[in-house]
Amino acid sequence: MKERMSTPAVEVSNLTKVFSLGLRKEYVVAVDNLSFRVEAGEVYGLIGPNGSGKSTTMKVVLGLMAASKGSAKVFGLDSGDIRARNEIGFLPENPYFYKHLTGAETLRFYGKLCGMRGAALAKRTAELLKLVDLEGAANRRLGGYSKGMLQRIGLAQALVQHPRLVILDEPTAGVDPIGSRQIRDLILRLRDEGYTVFLCSHLLEQVQEVCDRVGILFRGRMRREGTLDELIAIEGQTTLTLEGASPALLERLRATVAEEGAEVLAEGHPRTSLEQLFIQIAERGGEENQPS
Amino acid sequence: MKRLFQRLPRTVPVLALLAAFGLARGPIEEGLRARLVAANLLVPPPAQSAFEQMRQSVLMATLGGLRPLAATYLSLEAFDHFSTKSWDDLRRSYEIVTSLEPRDETHWVAVVWHLGINATANMEIDGRLPAFERERRFKEYAFQAIDFAERGIAQLPESAAIRLQLVEVYREKLKDDCAASRVYGDTIGLPGAPGFVRRFHGYYMARCPGREKEAYAYLTALYREGKSQRKPTLIKEIQDLEKKLGIPVPQRIPEADPDRPRPNQAPRRSSNVLPGGIVVP
Amino acid sequence: MRPVPLFSPGRVATIASGTVTQLIRMKTFYFLLAFALVVVAAGNFNLPATPAQELSMIKKVSFGTMDLFAWLFAIVATALLIPRDQEDRTLYTILSKPVRRVEYLLGKLGGVLVVVGVSLVAMYAICATMIGVRESLFVAAEVEAMQADGRYSEEDIAGQVGLIRQQGLRPELAIAVLAFFLKAAVVAAVTIFLSTFASSSLFTIIVSILVFLVGHAHTMASSFWLHESGNSAFVRMLVKVVKILIPDFQLFAFSEGVVLGEAVVWPLVWQMGGLTLAYLAVFLLLSLLVFVDKEF
Ligand SMILES: Nc1ncnc2c1ncn2[C@@H]1O[C@H](COP(=O)(O)OP(=O)(O)OP(=O)(O)O)[C@@H](O)[C@H]1O
Ligand SMILES: [Mg+2]
């Protein structure tokens, strides 16, 4: 387990966000009394189906939206605080930057917004272009970038001012398997370099591969939260992983299990997948959460 | 709608600030307007009557702050009326143009020239109308030109150009030498007034019945000013007056050469030639 | 925690220069070509008019067009920029950097104003060239004609040349350009304000143009309606409310006097500059009131 620092990178407490629709009294509760923490240095993944409130939560954390109730803090600062934003790099879902700027110009633009200048900025720009493997396209306008390239320049843009926290909204949406693998490797690299990463996704395998901890959001509420191991472990079930077991040994074990009244459920891959868990929760949530 | 609802509480401070600013700037802007108008930099809105005559498009342009463009457009249109000899349409166009831009001298000069010179000339030769009607309209256009000129002079009291155009109407069309002399006299000393207006003031005074003595005194005074004023016409006019008034020979000016061929009357163009030698069709 | 300046002119400048780049790369400067065409056309009017009249006409058409282009450009550029950033979600990435919303608004307005200013200078250069060329041609022709005639004294010729020069290229014309700029600045600020709560660019453009038109008409409206007894109290109320809410753009028409050749009264020019600043400050404040806790 990672060492827990005193101030969490993100601390969301009792966050509720209500959107009113029109003048008639119609509301959408996008986020409902949500609380969670992202510790400094970890990779935290928020997962949930479409419309479950992931992007809304991130926008509140970024100060792009005000909470209807509750609060969101970044490194102990209110999310609206400009100093907090200096510590955050954000990649929105389906990012879209100024089409008329080239990749390098885009990075310089965002760098300048963070108060960077001159040689330091030039160095950082080159560094990031290399990191996201866009050196070849540095002087091409974004109008001609593919979706994957946009996503990568977006990631570079998020990192420009050396933020301590990186917030990624669906970082691999619309990116092909190889591209999303690159992005996943990048995220892991960021974690190794000490960044805190807070991402959300509905692509579970990826969350599974990179996240230290995961929160499952459904209809604005946190359904399950914990380390991957905790979440995926199935209570009342135990896995034995044997090495070099002979077929005879396995046969004896099966017999013993049967004697004890237990049952061998599966052999081979012993774990459930995050995906199954996810679907389970969605199904259960769907039953109890019929719109009133 | 959704957006509006979310921000309903904001509309109160926004409206309050807007209203407070509106109330605060009201008197300041009125004061500024008055001073800008006094400095002739700002033209007050045209009279209601001018608006009533405007077509929709011109009205819109005028209201939209495109007054100079609207005025230019109408004056171009007036040139069109001029080429088709639609003098009444031309007058109406200039009514609007001059009320849109009362401080643009060129509009006043143009309308006086069109009505006073071109329209009257057209009445002298227009074979489609009976003689009586032509004569009546001739006078009508000449007087309309004089009316425009007077309004222009009221707007631009310093304008030499309007007066010089007006004087041509008196001189060439109405043959009113007394009025011509008076207008030349008014022009003396105005900014941009040519040097000849002082002499011409005298020449036409000399032809104004009853003012010969005054003219003689005035012209001899000019003569005594020196060589620069001693144009052939001046000498000729003085000599004519000397004879007419029976001035004793010793008092007469020395340049006695009565048979000297009479020179052209100084800077005077025929009415269809403009400065710069532009000939009007 | 790294320190972040509370207000940074550098961030404003970055957003402003980004806006300028955007407008340039959107090829908006092509409208200068259209302007040059208008000026060249106006310069080649062939009218039976005196040189002074013709110069005055060239001047009025080109300066009138300059005015029109400046305010229209200010409205359209401003109305396109912010809603576009919002629609494209570029705004998310900008506002999630340490950028204050007031800095964003100032930067956008500043960028538009730089482009309007540069365009005005360019348009002025085009106009000045045309007027200067025509003026010297007219003067040369006039002097030649008068000298050839032989009856005119130097004094007469100088008088005639003076008449032409008066309608020609005078340095004070730059003050008219300044007036256009001030007006465009106020229009841009009003447009920014509208665009902070309007949901589409088209709506912003239409409303801004309406505000602009009414802003020219309300002096006339008040002289017609406020002083006439025949109107109902309701109409009078309405005129007063409109007068209070809508800027008085008519004041900026002092450019017309300058173009016609009236003497420039400097204190009045400074006062108009001050008034413009007040408009900018108030409309930015209004925009900020709406924008500061706007959600995206
Ligand atoms: N500006 C808004 N106005 C009204 N409703 C909104 C607004 N933004 C989000 N919502 C609603 O809030 C809910 C949560 O939306 P959100 O974008 O946070 O979902 P998400 O988890 O990011 O979904 P996705 O995976 O599709 O990105 C949705 O029902 C959405 O319709
Ligand atoms: Mg989302």
JSON list of N, CA, C and O in Angstrom, two decimals, chain A residues 137-178:
[
{"chain": "A", "resi": 137, "resn": "ALA", "atom": "N", "xyz": [4.63, 15.48, -35.41]},
{"chain": "A", "resi": 137, "resn": "ALA", "atom": "CA", "xyz": [3.46, 16.28, -35.79]},
{"chain": "A", "resi": 137, "resn": "ALA", "atom": "C", "xyz": [3.45, 17.62, -35.07]},
{"chain": "A", "resi": 137, "resn": "ALA", "atom": "O", "xyz": [2.45, 18.34, -35.09]},
{"chain": "A", "resi": 138, "resn": "ALA", "atom": "N", "xyz": [4.58, 17.98, -34.49]},
{"chain": "A", "resi": 138, "resn": "ALA", "atom": "CA", "xyz": [4.62, 19.18, -33.65]},
{"chain": "A", "resi": 138, "resn": "ALA", "atom": "C", "xyz": [4.22, 20.43, -34.41]},
{"chain": "A", "resi": 138, "resn": "ALA", "atom": "O", "xyz": [3.59, 21.33, -33.85]},
{"chain": "A", "resi": 139, "resn": "ASN", "atom": "N", "xyz": [4.57, 20.49, -35.69]},
{"chain": "A", "resi": 139, "resn": "ASN", "atom": "CA", "xyz": [4.29, 21.71, -36.43]},
{"chain": "A", "resi": 139, "resn": "ASN", "atom": "C", "xyz": [3.10, 21.60, -37.37]},
{"chain": "A", "resi": 139, "resn": "ASN", "atom": "O", "xyz": [2.94, 22.38, -38.29]},
{"chain": "A", "resi": 140, "resn": "ARG", "atom": "N", "xyz": [2.28, 20.58, -37.08]},
{"chain": "A", "resi": 140, "resn": "ARG", "atom": "CA", "xyz": [1.05, 20.48, -37.88]},
{"chain": "A", "resi": 140, "resn": "ARG", "atom": "C", "xyz": [-0.11, 21.04, -37.08]},
{"chain": "A", "resi": 140, "resn": "ARG", "atom": "O", "xyz": [-0.16, 20.93, -35.86]},
{"chain": "A", "resi": 141, "resn": "ARG", "atom": "N", "xyz": [-1.05, 21.65, -37.79]},
{"chain": "A", "resi": 141, "resn": "ARG", "atom": "CA", "xyz": [-2.19, 22.21, -37.07]},
{"chain": "A", "resi": 141, "resn": "ARG", "atom": "C", "xyz": [-3.10, 21.10, -36.55]},
{"chain": "A", "resi": 141, "resn": "ARG", "atom": "O", "xyz": [-3.25, 20.06, -37.19]},
{"chain": "A", "resi": 142, "resn": "LEU", "atom": "N", "xyz": [-3.72, 21.35, -35.41]},
{"chain": "A", "resi": 142, "resn": "LEU", "atom": "CA", "xyz": [-4.56, 20.34, -34.78]},
{"chain": "A", "resi": 142, "resn": "LEU", "atom": "C", "xyz": [-5.77, 19.97, -35.63]},
{"chain": "A", "resi": 142, "resn": "LEU", "atom": "O", "xyz": [-6.34, 18.90, -35.47]},
{"chain": "A", "resi": 143, "resn": "GLY", "atom": "N", "xyz": [-6.14, 20.88, -36.55]},
{"chain": "A", "resi": 143, "resn": "GLY", "atom": "CA", "xyz": [-7.24, 20.58, -37.47]},
{"chain": "A", "resi": 143, "resn": "GLY", "atom": "C", "xyz": [-6.99, 19.28, -38.20]},
{"chain": "A", "resi": 143, "resn": "GLY", "atom": "O", "xyz": [-7.93, 18.58, -38.57]},
{"chain": "A", "resi": 144, "resn": "GLY", "atom": "N", "xyz": [-5.73, 18.94, -38.40]},
{"chain": "A", "resi": 144, "resn": "GLY", "atom": "CA", "xyz": [-5.41, 17.72, -39.14]},
{"chain": "A", "resi": 144, "resn": "GLY", "atom": "C", "xyz": [-5.02, 16.55, -38.27]},
{"chain": "A", "resi": 144, "resn": "GLY", "atom": "O", "xyz": [-4.55, 15.55, -38.76]},
{"chain": "A", "resi": 145, "resn": "TYR", "atom": "N", "xyz": [-5.21, 16.65, -36.96]},
{"chain": "A", "resi": 145, "resn": "TYR", "atom": "CA", "xyz": [-4.86, 15.56, -36.05]},
{"chain": "A", "resi": 145, "resn": "TYR", "atom": "C", "xyz": [-5.95, 14.51, -36.01]},
{"chain": "A", "resi": 145, "resn": "TYR", "atom": "O", "xyz": [-7.14, 14.81, -36.14]},
{"chain": "A", "resi": 146, "resn": "SER", "atom": "N", "xyz": [-5.55, 13.26, -35.79]},
{"chain": "A", "resi": 146, "resn": "SER", "atom": "CA", "xyz": [-6.54, 12.21, -35.59]},
{"chain": "A", "resi": 146, "resn": "SER", "atom": "C", "xyz": [-7.00, 12.24, -34.14]},
{"chain": "A", "resi": 146, "resn": "SER", "atom": "O", "xyz": [-6.43, 12.93, -33.30]},
{"chain": "A", "resi": 147, "resn": "LYS", "atom": "N", "xyz": [-8.02, 11.46, -33.86]},
{"chain": "A", "resi": 147, "resn": "LYS", "atom": "CA", "xyz": [-8.58, 11.46, -32.52]},
{"chain": "A", "resi": 147, "resn": "LYS", "atom": "C", "xyz": [-7.56, 11.05, -31.46]},
{"chain": "A", "resi": 147, "resn": "LYS", "atom": "O", "xyz": [-7.45, 11.67, -30.41]},
{"chain": "A", "resi": 148, "resn": "GLY", "atom": "N", "xyz": [-6.79, 10.03, -31.81]},
{"chain": "A", "resi": 148, "resn": "GLY", "atom": "CA", "xyz": [-5.77, 9.56, -30.87]},
{"chain": "A", "resi": 148, "resn": "GLY", "atom": "C", "xyz": [-4.70, 10.61, -30.64]},
{"chain": "A", "resi": 148, "resn": "GLY", "atom": "O", "xyz": [-4.22, 10.81, -29.53]},
{"chain": "A", "resi": 149, "resn": "MET", "atom": "N", "xyz": [-4.34, 11.33, -31.71]},
{"chain": "A", "resi": 149, "resn": "MET", "atom": "CA", "xyz": [-3.33, 12.37, -31.57]},
{"chain": "A", "resi": 149, "resn": "MET", "atom": "C", "xyz": [-3.87, 13.50, -30.70]},
{"chain": "A", "resi": 149, "resn": "MET", "atom": "O", "xyz": [-3.15, 14.05, -29.86]},
{"chain": "A", "resi": 150, "resn": "LEU", "atom": "N", "xyz": [-5.13, 13.82, -30.90]},
{"chain": "A", "resi": 150, "resn": "LEU", "atom": "CA", "xyz": [-5.74, 14.88, -30.09]},
{"chain": "A", "resi": 150, "resn": "LEU", "atom": "C", "xyz": [-5.71, 14.49, -28.62]},
{"chain": "A", "resi": 150, "resn": "LEU", "atom": "O", "xyz": [-5.42, 15.30, -27.75]},
{"chain": "A", "resi": 151, "resn": "GLN", "atom": "N", "xyz": [-6.04, 13.22, -28.38]},
{"chain": "A", "resi": 151, "resn": "GLN", "atom": "CA", "xyz": [-6.06, 12.75, -27.01]},
{"chain": "A", "resi": 151, "resn": "GLN", "atom": "C", "xyz": [-4.66, 12.86, -26.39]},
{"chain": "A", "resi": 151, "resn": "GLN", "atom": "O", "xyz": [-4.51, 13.28, -25.25]},
{"chain": "A", "resi": 152, "resn": "ARG", "atom": "N", "xyz": [-3.66, 12.57, -27.18]},
{"chain": "A", "resi": 152, "resn": "ARG", "atom": "CA", "xyz": [-2.30, 12.61, -26.65]},
{"chain": "A", "resi": 152, "resn": "ARG", "atom": "C", "xyz": [-1.83, 14.04, -26.46]},
{"chain": "A", "resi": 152, "resn": "ARG", "atom": "O", "xyz": [-1.18, 14.36, -25.47]},
{"chain": "A", "resi": 153, "resn": "ILE", "atom": "N", "xyz": [-2.19, 14.93, -27.42]},
{"chain": "A", "resi": 153, "resn": "ILE", "atom": "CA", "xyz": [-1.78, 16.32, -27.22]},
{"chain": "A", "resi": 153, "resn": "ILE", "atom": "C", "xyz": [-2.52, 16.89, -26.01]},
{"chain": "A", "resi": 153, "resn": "ILE", "atom": "O", "xyz": [-1.99, 17.71, -25.25]},
{"chain": "A", "resi": 154, "resn": "GLY", "atom": "N", "xyz": [-3.75, 16.37, -25.81]},
{"chain": "A", "resi": 154, "resn": "GLY", "atom": "CA", "xyz": [-4.52, 16.81, -24.64]},
{"chain": "A", "resi": 154, "resn": "GLY", "atom": "C", "xyz": [-3.84, 16.39, -23.36]},
{"chain": "A", "resi": 154, "resn": "GLY", "atom": "O", "xyz": [-3.79, 17.15, -22.39]},
{"chain": "A", "resi": 155, "resn": "LEU", "atom": "N", "xyz": [-3.30, 15.19, -23.38]},
{"chain": "A", "resi": 155, "resn": "LEU", "atom": "CA", "xyz": [-2.60, 14.70, -22.18]},
{"chain": "A", "resi": 155, "resn": "LEU", "atom": "C", "xyz": [-1.35, 15.54, -21.94]},
{"chain": "A", "resi": 155, "resn": "LEU", "atom": "O", "xyz": [-1.07, 15.96, -20.81]},
{"chain": "A", "resi": 156, "resn": "ALA", "atom": "N", "xyz": [-0.64, 15.84, -23.02]},
{"chain": "A", "resi": 156, "resn": "ALA", "atom": "CA", "xyz": [0.58, 16.66, -22.89]},
{"chain": "A", "resi": 156, "resn": "ALA", "atom": "C", "xyz": [0.22, 18.03, -22.34]},
{"chain": "A", "resi": 156, "resn": "ALA", "atom": "O", "xyz": [0.89, 18.56, -21.45]},
{"chain": "A", "resi": 157, "resn": "GLN", "atom": "N", "xyz": [-0.86, 18.59, -22.86]},
{"chain": "A", "resi": 157, "resn": "GLN", "atom": "CA", "xyz": [-1.34, 19.89, -22.40]},
{"chain": "A", "resi": 157, "resn": "GLN", "atom": "C", "xyz": [-1.65, 19.87, -20.92]},
{"chain": "A", "resi": 157, "resn": "GLN", "atom": "O", "xyz": [-1.35, 20.82, -20.18]},
{"chain": "A", "resi": 158, "resn": "ALA", "atom": "N", "xyz": [-2.23, 18.76, -20.48]},
{"chain": "A", "resi": 158, "resn": "ALA", "atom": "CA", "xyz": [-2.58, 18.67, -19.07]},
{"chain": "A", "resi": 158, "resn": "ALA", "atom": "C", "xyz": [-1.34, 18.66, -18.18]},
{"chain": "A", "resi": 158, "resn": "ALA", "atom": "O", "xyz": [-1.37, 19.13, -17.05]},
{"chain": "A", "resi": 159, "resn": "LEU", "atom": "N", "xyz": [-0.23, 18.19, -18.72]},
{"chain": "A", "resi": 159, "resn": "LEU", "atom": "CA", "xyz": [0.97, 18.02, -17.89]},
{"chain": "A", "resi": 159, "resn": "LEU", "atom": "C", "xyz": [1.91, 19.21, -17.95]},
{"chain": "A", "resi": 159, "resn": "LEU", "atom": "O", "xyz": [2.93, 19.23, -17.26]},
{"chain": "A", "resi": 160, "resn": "VAL", "atom": "N", "xyz": [1.53, 20.20, -18.74]},
{"chain": "A", "resi": 160, "resn": "VAL", "atom": "CA", "xyz": [2.52, 21.21, -19.09]},
{"chain": "A", "resi": 160, "resn": "VAL", "atom": "C", "xyz": [3.14, 21.92, -17.89]},
{"chain": "A", "resi": 160, "resn": "VAL", "atom": "O", "xyz": [4.33, 22.17, -17.85]},
{"chain": "A", "resi": 161, "resn": "GLN", "atom": "N", "xyz": [2.34, 22.22, -16.88]},
{"chain": "A", "resi": 161, "resn": "GLN", "atom": "CA", "xyz": [2.91, 23.01, -15.77]},
{"chain": "A", "resi": 161, "resn": "GLN", "atom": "C", "xyz": [3.38, 22.13, -14.62]},
{"chain": "A", "resi": 161, "resn": "GLN", "atom": "O", "xyz": [3.48, 22.61, -13.50]},
{"chain": "A", "resi": 162, "resn": "HIS", "atom": "N", "xyz": [3.69, 20.89, -14.89]},
{"chain": "A", "resi": 162, "resn": "HIS", "atom": "CA", "xyz": [4.08, 19.94, -13.85]},
{"chain": "A", "resi": 162, "resn": "HIS", "atom": "C", "xyz": [3.05, 19.91, -12.74]},
{"chain": "A", "resi": 162, "resn": "HIS", "atom": "O", "xyz": [3.37, 20.19, -11.57]},
{"chain": "A", "resi": 163, "resn": "PRO", "atom": "N", "xyz": [1.82, 19.58, -13.03]},
{"chain": "A", "resi": 163, "resn": "PRO", "atom": "CA", "xyz": [0.83, 19.56, -11.96]},
{"chain": "A", "resi": 163, "resn": "PRO", "atom": "C", "xyz": [1.08, 18.35, -11.07]},
{"chain": "A", "resi": 163, "resn": "PRO", "atom": "O", "xyz": [1.77, 17.42, -11.46]},
{"chain": "A", "resi": 164, "resn": "ARG", "atom": "N", "xyz": [0.53, 18.38, -9.86]},
{"chain": "A", "resi": 164, "resn": "ARG", "atom": "CA", "xyz": [0.70, 17.23, -8.99]},
{"chain": "A", "resi": 164, "resn": "ARG", "atom": "C", "xyz": [-0.43, 16.22, -9.20]},
{"chain": "A", "resi": 164, "resn": "ARG", "atom": "O", "xyz": [-0.30, 15.05, -8.88]},
{"chain": "A", "resi": 165, "resn": "LEU", "atom": "N", "xyz": [-1.55, 16.74, -9.70]},
{"chain": "A", "resi": 165, "resn": "LEU", "atom": "CA", "xyz": [-2.71, 15.89, -9.90]},
{"chain": "A", "resi": 165, "resn": "LEU", "atom": "C", "xyz": [-3.13, 15.97, -11.36]},
{"chain": "A", "resi": 165, "resn": "LEU", "atom": "O", "xyz": [-3.19, 17.05, -11.94]},
{"chain": "A", "resi": 166, "resn": "VAL", "atom": "N", "xyz": [-3.37, 14.81, -11.95]},
{"chain": "A", "resi": 166, "resn": "VAL", "atom": "CA", "xyz": [-3.82, 14.80, -13.33]},
{"chain": "A", "resi": 166, "resn": "VAL", "atom": "C", "xyz": [-5.22, 14.20, -13.36]},
{"chain": "A", "resi": 166, "resn": "VAL", "atom": "O", "xyz": [-5.44, 13.10, -12.85]},
{"chain": "A", "resi": 167, "resn": "ILE", "atom": "N", "xyz": [-6.15, 14.95, -13.92]},
{"chain": "A", "resi": 167, "resn": "ILE", "atom": "CA", "xyz": [-7.53, 14.47, -14.00]},
{"chain": "A", "resi": 167, "resn": "ILE", "atom": "C", "xyz": [-7.84, 14.13, -15.45]},
{"chain": "A", "resi": 167, "resn": "ILE", "atom": "O", "xyz": [-7.72, 14.98, -16.34]},
{"chain": "A", "resi": 168, "resn": "LEU", "atom": "N", "xyz": [-8.19, 12.90, -15.69]},
{"chain": "A", "resi": 168, "resn": "LEU", "atom": "CA", "xyz": [-8.41, 12.45, -17.07]},
{"chain": "A", "resi": 168, "resn": "LEU", "atom": "C", "xyz": [-9.84, 11.94, -17.21]},
{"chain": "A", "resi": 168, "resn": "LEU", "atom": "O", "xyz": [-10.23, 10.99, -16.54]},
{"chain": "A", "resi": 169, "resn": "ASP", "atom": "N", "xyz": [-10.59, 12.59, -18.08]},
{"chain": "A", "resi": 169, "resn": "ASP", "atom": "CA", "xyz": [-11.96, 12.16, -18.31]},
{"chain": "A", "resi": 169, "resn": "ASP", "atom": "C", "xyz": [-11.98, 11.29, -19.55]},
{"chain": "A", "resi": 169, "resn": "ASP", "atom": "O", "xyz": [-11.75, 11.77, -20.66]},
{"chain": "A", "resi": 170, "resn": "GLU", "atom": "N", "xyz": [-12.22, 10.03, -19.38]},
{"chain": "A", "resi": 170, "resn": "GLU", "atom": "CA", "xyz": [-12.23, 9.07, -20.48]},
{"chain": "A", "resi": 170, "resn": "GLU", "atom": "C", "xyz": [-10.99, 9.21, -21.36]},
{"chain": "A", "resi": 170, "resn": "GLU", "atom": "O", "xyz": [-11.09, 9.54, -22.53]},
{"chain": "A", "resi": 171, "resn": "PRO", "atom": "N", "xyz": [-9.82, 8.94, -20.81]},
{"chain": "A", "resi": 171, "resn": "PRO", "atom": "CA", "xyz": [-8.61, 9.21, -21.60]},
{"chain": "A", "resi": 171, "resn": "PRO", "atom": "C", "xyz": [-8.48, 8.34, -22.84]},
{"chain": "A", "resi": 171, "resn": "PRO", "atom": "O", "xyz": [-7.76, 8.70, -23.76]},
{"chain": "A", "resi": 172, "resn": "THR", "atom": "N", "xyz": [-9.18, 7.23, -22.88]},
{"chain": "A", "resi": 172, "resn": "THR", "atom": "CA", "xyz": [-8.98, 6.35, -24.05]},
{"chain": "A", "resi": 172, "resn": "THR", "atom": "C", "xyz": [-10.21, 6.26, -24.93]},
{"chain": "A", "resi": 172, "resn": "THR", "atom": "O", "xyz": [-10.26, 5.43, -25.82]},
{"chain": "A", "resi": 173, "resn": "ALA", "atom": "N", "xyz": [-11.18, 7.16, -24.69]},
{"chain": "A", "resi": 173, "resn": "ALA", "atom": "CA", "xyz": [-12.40, 7.09, -25.51]},
{"chain": "A", "resi": 173, "resn": "ALA", "atom": "C", "xyz": [-12.04, 7.36, -26.97]},
{"chain": "A", "resi": 173, "resn": "ALA", "atom": "O", "xyz": [-11.38, 8.33, -27.29]},
{"chain": "A", "resi": 174, "resn": "GLY", "atom": "N", "xyz": [-12.48, 6.49, -27.82]},
{"chain": "A", "resi": 174, "resn": "GLY", "atom": "CA", "xyz": [-12.28, 6.69, -29.24]},
{"chain": "A", "resi": 174, "resn": "GLY", "atom": "C", "xyz": [-10.85, 6.47, -29.72]},
{"chain": "A", "resi": 174, "resn": "GLY", "atom": "O", "xyz": [-10.50, 6.87, -30.81]},
{"chain": "A", "resi": 175, "resn": "VAL", "atom": "N", "xyz": [-10.04, 5.84, -28.89]},
{"chain": "A", "resi": 175, "resn": "VAL", "atom": "CA", "xyz": [-8.66, 5.58, -29.29]},
{"chain": "A", "resi": 175, "resn": "VAL", "atom": "C", "xyz": [-8.52, 4.07, -29.55]},
{"chain": "A", "resi": 175, "resn": "VAL", "atom": "O", "xyz": [-9.08, 3.26, -28.82]},
{"chain": "A", "resi": 176, "resn": "ASP", "atom": "N", "xyz": [-7.79, 3.74, -30.57]},
{"chain": "A", "resi": 176, "resn": "ASP", "atom": "CA", "xyz": [-7.67, 2.32, -30.92]},
{"chain": "A", "resi": 176, "resn": "ASP", "atom": "C", "xyz": [-6.85, 1.55, -29.86]},
{"chain": "A", "resi": 176, "resn": "ASP", "atom": "O", "xyz": [-6.23, 2.15, -29.00]},
{"chain": "A", "resi": 177, "resn": "PRO", "atom": "N", "xyz": [-6.88, 0.23, -29.90]},
{"chain": "A", "resi": 177, "resn": "PRO", "atom": "CA", "xyz": [-6.23, -0.56, -28.84]},
{"chain": "A", "resi": 177, "resn": "PRO", "atom": "C", "xyz": [-4.76, -0.21, -28.65]},
{"chain": "A", "resi": 177, "resn": "PRO", "atom": "O", "xyz": [-4.30, -0.11, -27.51]},
{"chain": "A", "resi": 178, "resn": "ILE", "atom": "N", "xyz": [-4.06, 0.02, -29.75]},
{"chain": "A", "resi": 178, "resn": "ILE", "atom": "CA", "xyz": [-2.64, 0.32, -29.59]},
{"chain": "A", "resi": 178, "resn": "ILE", "atom": "C", "xyz": [-2.48, 1.68, -28.92]},
{"chain": "A", "resi": 178, "resn": "ILE", "atom": "O", "xyz": [-1.70, 1.86, -27.99]}
]
